[in-house]
PDB file of C-alpha atoms in Angstrom:
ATOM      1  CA  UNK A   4       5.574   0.108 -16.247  1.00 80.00           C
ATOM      2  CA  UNK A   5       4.623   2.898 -13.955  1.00 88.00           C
ATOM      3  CA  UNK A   6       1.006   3.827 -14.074  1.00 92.00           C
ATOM      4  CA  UNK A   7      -0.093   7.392 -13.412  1.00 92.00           C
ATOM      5  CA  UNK A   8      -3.273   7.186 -13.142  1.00 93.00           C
ATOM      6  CA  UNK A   9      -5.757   7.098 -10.822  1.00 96.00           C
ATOM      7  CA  UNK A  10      -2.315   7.592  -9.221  1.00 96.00           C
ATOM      8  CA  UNK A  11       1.133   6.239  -9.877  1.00 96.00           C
ATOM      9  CA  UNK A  12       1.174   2.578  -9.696  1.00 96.00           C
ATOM     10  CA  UNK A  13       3.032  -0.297 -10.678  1.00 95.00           C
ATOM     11  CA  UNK A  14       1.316  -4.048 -11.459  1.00 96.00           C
ATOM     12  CA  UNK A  15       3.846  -6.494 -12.304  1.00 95.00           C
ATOM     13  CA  UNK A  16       3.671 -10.584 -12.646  1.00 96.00           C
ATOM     14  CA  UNK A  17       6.075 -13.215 -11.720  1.00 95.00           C
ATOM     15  CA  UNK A  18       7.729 -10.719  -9.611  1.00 95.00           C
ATOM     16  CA  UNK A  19       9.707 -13.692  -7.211  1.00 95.00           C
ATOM     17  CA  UNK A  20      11.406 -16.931  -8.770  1.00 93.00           C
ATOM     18  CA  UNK A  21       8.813 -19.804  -9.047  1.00 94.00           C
ATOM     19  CA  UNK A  22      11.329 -21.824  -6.814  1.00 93.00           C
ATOM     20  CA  UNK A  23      10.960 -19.273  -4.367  1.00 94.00           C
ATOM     21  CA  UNK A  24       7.244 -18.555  -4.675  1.00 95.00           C
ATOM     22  CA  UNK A  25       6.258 -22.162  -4.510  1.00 94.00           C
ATOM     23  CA  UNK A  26       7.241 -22.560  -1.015  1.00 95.00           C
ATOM     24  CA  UNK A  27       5.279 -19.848   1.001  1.00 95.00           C
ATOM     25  CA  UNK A  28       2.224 -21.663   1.082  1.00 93.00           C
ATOM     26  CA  UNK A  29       4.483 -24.410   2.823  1.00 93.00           C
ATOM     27  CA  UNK A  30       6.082 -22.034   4.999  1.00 95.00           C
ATOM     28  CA  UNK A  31       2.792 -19.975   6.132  1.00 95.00           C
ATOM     29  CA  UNK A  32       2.783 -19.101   9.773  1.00 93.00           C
ATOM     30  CA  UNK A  33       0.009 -21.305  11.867  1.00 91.00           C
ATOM     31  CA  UNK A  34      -3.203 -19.105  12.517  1.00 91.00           C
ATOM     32  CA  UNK A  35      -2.842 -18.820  15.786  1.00 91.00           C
ATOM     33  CA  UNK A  36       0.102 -16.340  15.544  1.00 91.00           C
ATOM     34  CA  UNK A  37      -1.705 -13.774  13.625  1.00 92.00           C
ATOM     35  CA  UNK A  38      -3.066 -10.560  15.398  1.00 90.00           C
ATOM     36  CA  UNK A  39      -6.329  -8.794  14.515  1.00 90.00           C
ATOM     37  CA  UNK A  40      -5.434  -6.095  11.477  1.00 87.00           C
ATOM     38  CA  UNK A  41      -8.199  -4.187  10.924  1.00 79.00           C
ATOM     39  CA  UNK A  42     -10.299  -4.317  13.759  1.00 72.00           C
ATOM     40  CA  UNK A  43     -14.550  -5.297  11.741  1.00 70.00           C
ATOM     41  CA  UNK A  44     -12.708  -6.250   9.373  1.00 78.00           C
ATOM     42  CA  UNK A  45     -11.987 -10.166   9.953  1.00 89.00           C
ATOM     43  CA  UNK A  46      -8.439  -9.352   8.030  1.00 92.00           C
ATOM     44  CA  UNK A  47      -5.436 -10.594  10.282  1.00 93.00           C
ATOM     45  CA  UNK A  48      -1.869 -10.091  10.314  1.00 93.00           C
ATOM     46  CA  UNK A  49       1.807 -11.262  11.235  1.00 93.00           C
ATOM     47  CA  UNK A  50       3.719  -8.243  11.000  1.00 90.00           C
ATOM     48  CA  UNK A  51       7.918  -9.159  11.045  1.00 87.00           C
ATOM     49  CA  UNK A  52       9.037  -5.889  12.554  1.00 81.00           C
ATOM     50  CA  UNK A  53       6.505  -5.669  14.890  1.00 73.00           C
ATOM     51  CA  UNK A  54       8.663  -8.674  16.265  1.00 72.00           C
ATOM     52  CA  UNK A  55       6.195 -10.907  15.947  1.00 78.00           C
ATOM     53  CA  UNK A  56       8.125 -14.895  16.032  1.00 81.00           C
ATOM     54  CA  UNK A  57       7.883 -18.309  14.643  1.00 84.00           C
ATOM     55  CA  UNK A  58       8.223 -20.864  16.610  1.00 80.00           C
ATOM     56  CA  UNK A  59       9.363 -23.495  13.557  1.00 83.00           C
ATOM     57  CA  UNK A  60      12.712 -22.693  12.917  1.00 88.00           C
ATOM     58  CA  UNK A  61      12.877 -23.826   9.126  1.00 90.00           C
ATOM     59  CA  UNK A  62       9.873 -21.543   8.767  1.00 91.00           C
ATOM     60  CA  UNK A  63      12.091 -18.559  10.301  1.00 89.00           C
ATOM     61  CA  UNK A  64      14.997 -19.574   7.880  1.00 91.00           C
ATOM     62  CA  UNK A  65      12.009 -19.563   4.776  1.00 93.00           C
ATOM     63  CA  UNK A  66      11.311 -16.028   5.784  1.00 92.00           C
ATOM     64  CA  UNK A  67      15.030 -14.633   6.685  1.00 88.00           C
ATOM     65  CA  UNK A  68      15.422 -15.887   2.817  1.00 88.00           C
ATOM     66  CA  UNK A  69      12.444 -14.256   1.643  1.00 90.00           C
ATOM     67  CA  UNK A  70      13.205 -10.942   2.851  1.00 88.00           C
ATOM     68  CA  UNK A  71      16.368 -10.581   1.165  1.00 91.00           C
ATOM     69  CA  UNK A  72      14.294 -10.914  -1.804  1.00 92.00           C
ATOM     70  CA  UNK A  73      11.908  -8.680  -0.463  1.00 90.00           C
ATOM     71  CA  UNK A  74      14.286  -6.124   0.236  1.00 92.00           C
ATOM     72  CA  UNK A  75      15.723  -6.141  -3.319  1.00 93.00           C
ATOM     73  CA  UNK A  76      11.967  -5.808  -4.780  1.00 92.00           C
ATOM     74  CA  UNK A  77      11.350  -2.558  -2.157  1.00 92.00           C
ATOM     75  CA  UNK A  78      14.826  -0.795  -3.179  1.00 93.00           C
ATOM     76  CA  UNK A  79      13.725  -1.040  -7.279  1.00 93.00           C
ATOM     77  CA  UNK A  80      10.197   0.132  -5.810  1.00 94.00           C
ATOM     78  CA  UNK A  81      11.900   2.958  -3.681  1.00 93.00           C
ATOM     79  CA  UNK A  82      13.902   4.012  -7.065  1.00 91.00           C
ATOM     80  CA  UNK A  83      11.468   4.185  -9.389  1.00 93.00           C
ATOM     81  CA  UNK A  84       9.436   6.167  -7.123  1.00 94.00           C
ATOM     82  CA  UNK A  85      11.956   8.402  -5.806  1.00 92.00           C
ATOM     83  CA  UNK A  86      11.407  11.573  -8.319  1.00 92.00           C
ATOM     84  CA  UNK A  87       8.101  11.502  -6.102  1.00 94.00           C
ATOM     85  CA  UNK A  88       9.185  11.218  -2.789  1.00 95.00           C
ATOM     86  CA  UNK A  89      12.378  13.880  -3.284  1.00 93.00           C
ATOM     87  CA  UNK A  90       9.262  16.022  -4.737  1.00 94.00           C
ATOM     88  CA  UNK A  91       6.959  15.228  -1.728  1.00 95.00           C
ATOM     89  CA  UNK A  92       9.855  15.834   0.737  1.00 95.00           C
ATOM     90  CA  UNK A  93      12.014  18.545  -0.870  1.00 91.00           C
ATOM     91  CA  UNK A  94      15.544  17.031  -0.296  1.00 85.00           C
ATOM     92  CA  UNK A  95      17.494  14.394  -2.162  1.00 78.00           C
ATOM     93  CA  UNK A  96      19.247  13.021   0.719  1.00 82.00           C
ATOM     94  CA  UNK A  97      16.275  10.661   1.860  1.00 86.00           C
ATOM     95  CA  UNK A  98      16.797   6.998   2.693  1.00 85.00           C
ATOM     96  CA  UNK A  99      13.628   5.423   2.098  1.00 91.00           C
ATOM     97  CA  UNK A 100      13.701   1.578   3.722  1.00 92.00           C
ATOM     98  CA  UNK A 101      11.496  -1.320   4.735  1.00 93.00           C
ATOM     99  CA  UNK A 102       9.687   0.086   8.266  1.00 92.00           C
ATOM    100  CA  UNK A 103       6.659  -2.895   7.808  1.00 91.00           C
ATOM    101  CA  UNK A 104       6.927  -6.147   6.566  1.00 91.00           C
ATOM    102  CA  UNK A 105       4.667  -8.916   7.572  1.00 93.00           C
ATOM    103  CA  UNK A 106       1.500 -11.078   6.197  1.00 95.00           C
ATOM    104  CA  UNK A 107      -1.975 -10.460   5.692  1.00 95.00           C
ATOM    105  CA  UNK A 108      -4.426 -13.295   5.334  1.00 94.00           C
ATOM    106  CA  UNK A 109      -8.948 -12.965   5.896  1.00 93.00           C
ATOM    107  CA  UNK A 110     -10.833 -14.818   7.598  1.00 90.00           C
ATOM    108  CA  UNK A 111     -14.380 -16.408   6.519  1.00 88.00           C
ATOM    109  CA  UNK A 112     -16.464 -13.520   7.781  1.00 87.00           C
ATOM    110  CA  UNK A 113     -14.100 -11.079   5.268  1.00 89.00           C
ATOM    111  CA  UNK A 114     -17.038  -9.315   3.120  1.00 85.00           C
ATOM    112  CA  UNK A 115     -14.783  -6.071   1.893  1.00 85.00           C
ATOM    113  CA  UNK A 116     -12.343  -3.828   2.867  1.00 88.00           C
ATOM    114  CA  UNK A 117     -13.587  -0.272   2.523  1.00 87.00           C
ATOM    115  CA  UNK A 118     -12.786   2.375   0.379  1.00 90.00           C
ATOM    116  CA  UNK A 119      -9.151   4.177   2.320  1.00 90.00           C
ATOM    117  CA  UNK A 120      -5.789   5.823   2.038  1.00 93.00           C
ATOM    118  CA  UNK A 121      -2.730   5.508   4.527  1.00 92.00           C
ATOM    119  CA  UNK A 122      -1.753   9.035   4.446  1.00 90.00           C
ATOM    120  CA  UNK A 123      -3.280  10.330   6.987  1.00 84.00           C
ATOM    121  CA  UNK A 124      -2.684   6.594   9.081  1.00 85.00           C
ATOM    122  CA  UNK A 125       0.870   6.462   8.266  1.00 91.00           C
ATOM    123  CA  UNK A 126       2.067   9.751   6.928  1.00 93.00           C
ATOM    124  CA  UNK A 127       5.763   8.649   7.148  1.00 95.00           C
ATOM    125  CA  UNK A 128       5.097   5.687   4.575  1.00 96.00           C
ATOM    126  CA  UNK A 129       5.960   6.850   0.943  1.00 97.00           C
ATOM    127  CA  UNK A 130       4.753   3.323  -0.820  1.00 97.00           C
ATOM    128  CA  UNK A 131       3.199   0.291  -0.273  1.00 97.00           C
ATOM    129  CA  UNK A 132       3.932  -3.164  -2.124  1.00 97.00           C
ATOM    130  CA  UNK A 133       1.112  -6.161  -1.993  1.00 97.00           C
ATOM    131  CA  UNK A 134       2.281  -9.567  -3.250  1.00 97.00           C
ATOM    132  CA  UNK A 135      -0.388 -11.920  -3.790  1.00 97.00           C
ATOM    133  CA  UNK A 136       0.041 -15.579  -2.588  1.00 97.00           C
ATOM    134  CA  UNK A 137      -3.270 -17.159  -2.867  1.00 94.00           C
ATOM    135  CA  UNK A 138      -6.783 -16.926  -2.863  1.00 94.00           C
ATOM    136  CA  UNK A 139      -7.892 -21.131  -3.160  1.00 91.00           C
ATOM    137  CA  UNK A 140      -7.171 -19.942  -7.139  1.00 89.00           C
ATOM    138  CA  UNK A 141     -10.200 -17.167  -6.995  1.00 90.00           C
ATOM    139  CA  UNK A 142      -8.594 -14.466  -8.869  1.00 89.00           C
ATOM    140  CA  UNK A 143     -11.614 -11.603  -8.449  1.00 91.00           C
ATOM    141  CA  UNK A 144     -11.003 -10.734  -5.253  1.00 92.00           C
ATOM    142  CA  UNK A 145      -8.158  -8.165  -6.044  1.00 94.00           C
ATOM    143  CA  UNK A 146      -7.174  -4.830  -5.256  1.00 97.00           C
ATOM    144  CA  UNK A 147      -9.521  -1.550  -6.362  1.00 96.00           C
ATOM    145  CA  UNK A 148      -8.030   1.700  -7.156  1.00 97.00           C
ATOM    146  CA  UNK A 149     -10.310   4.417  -6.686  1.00 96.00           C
ATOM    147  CA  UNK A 150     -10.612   8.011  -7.987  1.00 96.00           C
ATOM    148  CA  UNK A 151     -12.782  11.628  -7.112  1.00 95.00           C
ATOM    149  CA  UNK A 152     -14.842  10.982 -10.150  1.00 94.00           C
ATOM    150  CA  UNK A 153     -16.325  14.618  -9.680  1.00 93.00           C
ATOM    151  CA  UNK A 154     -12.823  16.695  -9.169  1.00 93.00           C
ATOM    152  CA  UNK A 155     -12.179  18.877 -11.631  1.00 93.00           C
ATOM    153  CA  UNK A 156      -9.233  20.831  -9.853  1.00 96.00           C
ATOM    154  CA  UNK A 157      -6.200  19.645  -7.091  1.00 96.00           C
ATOM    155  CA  UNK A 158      -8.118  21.901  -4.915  1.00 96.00           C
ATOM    156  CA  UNK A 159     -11.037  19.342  -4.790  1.00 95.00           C
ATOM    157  CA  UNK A 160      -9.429  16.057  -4.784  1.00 96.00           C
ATOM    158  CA  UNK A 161      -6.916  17.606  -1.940  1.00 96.00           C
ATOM    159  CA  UNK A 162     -10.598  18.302  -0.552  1.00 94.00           C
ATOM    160  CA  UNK A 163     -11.959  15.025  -0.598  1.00 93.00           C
ATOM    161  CA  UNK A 164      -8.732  13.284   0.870  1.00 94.00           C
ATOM    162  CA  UNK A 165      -9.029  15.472   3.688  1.00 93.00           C
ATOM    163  CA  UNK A 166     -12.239  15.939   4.829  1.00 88.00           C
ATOM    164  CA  UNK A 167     -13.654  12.331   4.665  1.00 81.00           C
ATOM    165  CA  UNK A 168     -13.120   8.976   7.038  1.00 71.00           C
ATOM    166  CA  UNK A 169     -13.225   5.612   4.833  1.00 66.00           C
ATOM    167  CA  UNK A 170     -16.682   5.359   5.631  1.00 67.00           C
ATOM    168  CA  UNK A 171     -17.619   8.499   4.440  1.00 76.00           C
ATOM    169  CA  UNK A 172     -15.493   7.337   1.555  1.00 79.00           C
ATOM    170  CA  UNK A 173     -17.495   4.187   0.733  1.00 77.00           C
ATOM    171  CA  UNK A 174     -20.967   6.287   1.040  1.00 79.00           C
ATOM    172  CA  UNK A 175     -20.003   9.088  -1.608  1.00 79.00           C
ATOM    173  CA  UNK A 176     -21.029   8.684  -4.883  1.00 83.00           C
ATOM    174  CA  UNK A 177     -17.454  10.634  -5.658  1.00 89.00           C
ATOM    175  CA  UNK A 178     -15.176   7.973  -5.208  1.00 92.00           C
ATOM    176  CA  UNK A 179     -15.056   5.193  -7.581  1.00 93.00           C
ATOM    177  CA  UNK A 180     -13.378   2.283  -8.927  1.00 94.00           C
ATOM    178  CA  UNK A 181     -11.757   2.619 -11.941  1.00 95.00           C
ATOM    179  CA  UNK A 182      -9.113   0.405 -11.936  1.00 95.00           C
ATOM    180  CA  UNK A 183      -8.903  -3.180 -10.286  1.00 95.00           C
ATOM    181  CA  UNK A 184      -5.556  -5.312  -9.382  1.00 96.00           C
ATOM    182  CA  UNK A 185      -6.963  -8.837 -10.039  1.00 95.00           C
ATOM    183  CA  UNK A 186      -5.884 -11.261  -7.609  1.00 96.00           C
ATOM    184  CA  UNK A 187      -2.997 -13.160  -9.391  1.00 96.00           C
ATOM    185  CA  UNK A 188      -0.888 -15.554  -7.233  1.00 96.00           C
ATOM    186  CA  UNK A 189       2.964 -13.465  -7.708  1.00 97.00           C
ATOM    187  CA  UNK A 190       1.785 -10.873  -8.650  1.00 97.00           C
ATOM    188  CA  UNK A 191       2.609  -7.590  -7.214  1.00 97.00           C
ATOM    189  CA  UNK A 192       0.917  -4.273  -6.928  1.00 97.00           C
ATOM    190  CA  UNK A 193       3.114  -1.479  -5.695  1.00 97.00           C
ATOM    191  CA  UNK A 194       1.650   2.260  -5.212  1.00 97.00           C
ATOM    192  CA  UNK A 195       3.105   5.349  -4.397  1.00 97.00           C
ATOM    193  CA  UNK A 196       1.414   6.825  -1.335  1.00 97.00           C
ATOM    194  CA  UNK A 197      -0.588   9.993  -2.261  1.00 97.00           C
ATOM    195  CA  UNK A 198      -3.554  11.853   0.116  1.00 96.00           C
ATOM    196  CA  UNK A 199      -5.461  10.418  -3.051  1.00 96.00           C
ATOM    197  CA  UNK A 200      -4.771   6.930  -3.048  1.00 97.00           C
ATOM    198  CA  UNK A 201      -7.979   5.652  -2.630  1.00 95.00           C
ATOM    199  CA  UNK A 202      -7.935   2.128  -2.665  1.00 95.00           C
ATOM    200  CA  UNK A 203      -9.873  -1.312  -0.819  1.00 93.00           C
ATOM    201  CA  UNK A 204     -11.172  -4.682  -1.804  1.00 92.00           C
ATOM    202  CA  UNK A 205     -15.079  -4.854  -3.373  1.00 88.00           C
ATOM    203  CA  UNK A 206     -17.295  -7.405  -1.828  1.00 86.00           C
ATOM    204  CA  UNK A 207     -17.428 -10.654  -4.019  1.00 86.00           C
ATOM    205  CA  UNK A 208     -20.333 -11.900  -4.968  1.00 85.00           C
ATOM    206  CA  UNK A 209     -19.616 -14.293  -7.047  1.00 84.00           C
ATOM    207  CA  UNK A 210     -19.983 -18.483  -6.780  1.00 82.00           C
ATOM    208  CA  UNK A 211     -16.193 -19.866  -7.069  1.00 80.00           C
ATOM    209  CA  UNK A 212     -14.727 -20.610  -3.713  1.00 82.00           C
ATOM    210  CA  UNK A 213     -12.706 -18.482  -1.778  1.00 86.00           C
ATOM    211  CA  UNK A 214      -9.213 -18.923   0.548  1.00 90.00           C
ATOM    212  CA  UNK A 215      -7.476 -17.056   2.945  1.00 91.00           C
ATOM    213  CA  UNK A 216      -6.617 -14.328   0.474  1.00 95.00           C
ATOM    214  CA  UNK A 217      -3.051 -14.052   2.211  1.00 96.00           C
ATOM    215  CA  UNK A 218      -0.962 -11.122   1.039  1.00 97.00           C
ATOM    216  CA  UNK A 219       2.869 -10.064   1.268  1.00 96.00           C
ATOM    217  CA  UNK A 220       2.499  -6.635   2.462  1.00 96.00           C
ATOM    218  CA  UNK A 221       5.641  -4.378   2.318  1.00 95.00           C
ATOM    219  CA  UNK A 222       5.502  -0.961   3.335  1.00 95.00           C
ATOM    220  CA  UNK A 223       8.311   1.592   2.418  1.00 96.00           C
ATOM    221  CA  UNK A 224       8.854   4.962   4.417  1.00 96.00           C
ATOM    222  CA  UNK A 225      11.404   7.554   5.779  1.00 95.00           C
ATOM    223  CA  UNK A 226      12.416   8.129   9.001  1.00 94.00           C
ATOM    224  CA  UNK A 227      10.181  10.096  12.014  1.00 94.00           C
ATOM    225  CA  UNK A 228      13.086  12.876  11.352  1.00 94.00           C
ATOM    226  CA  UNK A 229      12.889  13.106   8.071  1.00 94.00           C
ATOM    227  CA  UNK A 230       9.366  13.440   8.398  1.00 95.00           C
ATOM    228  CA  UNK A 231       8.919  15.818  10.737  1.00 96.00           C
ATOM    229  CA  UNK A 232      11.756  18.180   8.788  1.00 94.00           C
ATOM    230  CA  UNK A 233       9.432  17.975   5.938  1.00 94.00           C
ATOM    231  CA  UNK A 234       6.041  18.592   7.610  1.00 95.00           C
ATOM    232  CA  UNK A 235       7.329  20.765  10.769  1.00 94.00           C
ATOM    233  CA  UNK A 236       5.397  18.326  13.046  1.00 95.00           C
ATOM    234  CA  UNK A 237       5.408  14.498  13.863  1.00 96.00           C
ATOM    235  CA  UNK A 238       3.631  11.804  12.768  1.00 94.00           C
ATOM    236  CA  UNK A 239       1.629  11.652  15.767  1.00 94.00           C
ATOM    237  CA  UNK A 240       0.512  15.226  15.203  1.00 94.00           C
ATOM    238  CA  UNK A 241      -0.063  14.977  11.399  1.00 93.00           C
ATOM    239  CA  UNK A 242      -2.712  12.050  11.927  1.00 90.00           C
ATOM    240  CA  UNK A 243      -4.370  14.552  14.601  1.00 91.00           C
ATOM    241  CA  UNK A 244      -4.848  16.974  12.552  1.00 90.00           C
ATOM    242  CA  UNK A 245      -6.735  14.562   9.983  1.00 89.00           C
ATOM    243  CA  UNK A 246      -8.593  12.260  12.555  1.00 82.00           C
ATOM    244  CA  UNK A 247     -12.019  11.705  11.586  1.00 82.00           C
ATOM    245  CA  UNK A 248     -11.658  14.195   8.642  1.00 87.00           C
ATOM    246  CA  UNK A 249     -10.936  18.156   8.263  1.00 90.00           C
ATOM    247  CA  UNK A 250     -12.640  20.742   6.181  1.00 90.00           C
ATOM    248  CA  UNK A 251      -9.726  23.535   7.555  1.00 93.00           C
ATOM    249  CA  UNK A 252      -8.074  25.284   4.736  1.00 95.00           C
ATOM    250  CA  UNK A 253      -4.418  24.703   5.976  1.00 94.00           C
ATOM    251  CA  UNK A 254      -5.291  20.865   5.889  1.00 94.00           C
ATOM    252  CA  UNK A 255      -6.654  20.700   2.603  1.00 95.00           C
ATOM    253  CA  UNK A 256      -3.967  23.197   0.925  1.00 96.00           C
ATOM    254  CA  UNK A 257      -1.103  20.706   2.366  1.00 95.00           C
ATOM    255  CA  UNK A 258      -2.577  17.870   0.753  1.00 95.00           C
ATOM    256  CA  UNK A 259      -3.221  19.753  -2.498  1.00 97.00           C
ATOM    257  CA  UNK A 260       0.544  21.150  -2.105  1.00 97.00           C
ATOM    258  CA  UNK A 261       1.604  17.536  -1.782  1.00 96.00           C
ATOM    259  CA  UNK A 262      -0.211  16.342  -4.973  1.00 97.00           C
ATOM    260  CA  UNK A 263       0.985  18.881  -7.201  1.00 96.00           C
ATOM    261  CA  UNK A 264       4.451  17.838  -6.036  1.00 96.00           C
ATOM    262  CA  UNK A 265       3.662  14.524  -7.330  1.00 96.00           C
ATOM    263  CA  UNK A 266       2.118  15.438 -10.501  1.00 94.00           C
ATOM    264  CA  UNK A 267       5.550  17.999 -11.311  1.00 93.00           C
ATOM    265  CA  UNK A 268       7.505  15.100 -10.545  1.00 92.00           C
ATOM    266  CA  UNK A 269       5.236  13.195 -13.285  1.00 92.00           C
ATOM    267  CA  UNK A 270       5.567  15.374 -16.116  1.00 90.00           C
ATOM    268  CA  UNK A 271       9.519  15.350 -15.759  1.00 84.00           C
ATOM    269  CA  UNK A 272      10.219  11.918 -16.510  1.00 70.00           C
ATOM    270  CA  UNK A 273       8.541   9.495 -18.906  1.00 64.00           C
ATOM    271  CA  UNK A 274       6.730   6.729 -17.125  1.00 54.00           C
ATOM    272  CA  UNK A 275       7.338   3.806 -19.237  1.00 55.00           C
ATOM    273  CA  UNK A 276      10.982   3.740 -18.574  1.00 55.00           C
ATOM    274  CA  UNK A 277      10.289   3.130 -14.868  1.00 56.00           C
ATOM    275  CA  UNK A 278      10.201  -0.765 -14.955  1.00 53.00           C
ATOM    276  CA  UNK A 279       9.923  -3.907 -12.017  1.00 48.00           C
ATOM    277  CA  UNK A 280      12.476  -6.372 -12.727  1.00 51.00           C
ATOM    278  CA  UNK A 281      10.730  -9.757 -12.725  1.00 51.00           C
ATOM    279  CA  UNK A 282      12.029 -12.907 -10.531  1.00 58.00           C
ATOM    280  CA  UNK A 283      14.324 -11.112  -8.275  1.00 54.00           C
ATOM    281  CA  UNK A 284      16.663 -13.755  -6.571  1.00 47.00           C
TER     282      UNK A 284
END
């Protein structure tokens, strides 16, 4: 079921077959062919249409299978969500599709992953979709969603979104945890991508032991075209105009105009019809 707040959300178990499931570990690329993520961050990825290749063919057969499951998990994803991106956009003809696809794994050094948002990294992506695959069985080092604790109007979470980096985000008392993803093995959290969703990975500080924390990562979007139509400038020159954070009023009404989009498109359909199907083959 979708869940609206601190913005719309899905978290869904058993999301692939167990037959399916059971052989990624098996399958897992070799370390060596994973680039540096998030640079600080000792988080590391393989990214499939980056064009990033395995060099075991049975592994490349594994994944050609997996992403046809993959792709049938993004297109229920795209549909549930779509009320929101035709709102964001302001056109029905949009072909949301699969622009990233690729694994995520951390490496010993991994402490936290701060408080961010991809809007103003990757405006053109409408939702992200993080399978878990394991974490040496440590299920506590999940996924937080965040919230502007002190907002009382659009005006001032549009404000926050826009005028802070993630490390300005991590340092404010405003934004705050209020809702944490635990860190099950297939399960699947799937957001819609809002300036406001605020979202990272706490540090642990707990005594069980921890893995590799490796992570599915599927990122929907629409096209640089259908982008700029919307927006009246590229991608390039939306993430400009939000590097390092702005406090301009044009900024700051865009991402308010963009929320209450999103919460219109909210109030005009009931949530808990908006279900993930579970073991998609």
């Amino acid at each position: 079921m979708l869940d609206r707040l601190p913005f719309p959300h899905i978290i869904k178990d058993d999301v692939l077959p167990q037959s399916l499931f059971s052989r990624i570990q098996e399958n897992w690329p070799a370390d060596a062919l994973f680039n540096l993520d998030y640079p600080g961050g000792d988080i590391w990825g393989f990214d499939f249409k980056a064009g990033h290749q395995l060099q075991d063919d049975t592994k490349a057969r594994f994944w050609a299978e997996m992403e046809t499951a993959i792709n049938a998990i993004a297109e229920e994803v795209a549909q549930i969500f779509a009320p929101l991106i035709h709102a964001r956009f302001g056109f029905a003809d949009l072909q949301p599709y699969v622009r990233r696809y690729g694994l995520l794994q951390h490496g010993p050094d991994f402490g936290k992953h701060g408080t961010h948002t991809h809007y103003y990294l990757s405006p053109e992506f409408v939702a992200t979709c993080l399978l878990y695959v394991d974490d040496a069985g440590n299920l506590e080092r999940g996924t937080s969603l965040s919230a502007d604790t002190m907002a009382q109007t659009i005006n001032e979470i549009a404000a926050s979104a826009s005028r802070f980096g993630s490390a300005d985000w991590d340092e404010s008392q405003r934004i705050q945890p209020t809702r944490i993803s635990s860190f099950r093995p297939n399960r699947m959290l799937a957001f819609y991508e809002a300036p406001h969703s605020w979202h990272g990975v706490e540090h642990y500080t707990g005594d069980a032991p921890v893995g590799s924390r490796r992570i599915i990562r599927i990122g929907l979007g629409v096209s640089d075209m259908e982008f700029s139509r919307r927006y009246g400038m590229t991608c390039e020159e939306f993430r400009a105009c939000y590097a390092g954070g702005s406090d301009k009023a044009e900024h700051i009404n865009l991402f308010a105009d963009d929320i209450r989009r999103m919460n219109g498109a909210l109030d005009r359909f009931d949530p808990a019809t908006a279900e993930l199907s579970t073991n998609n083959g």
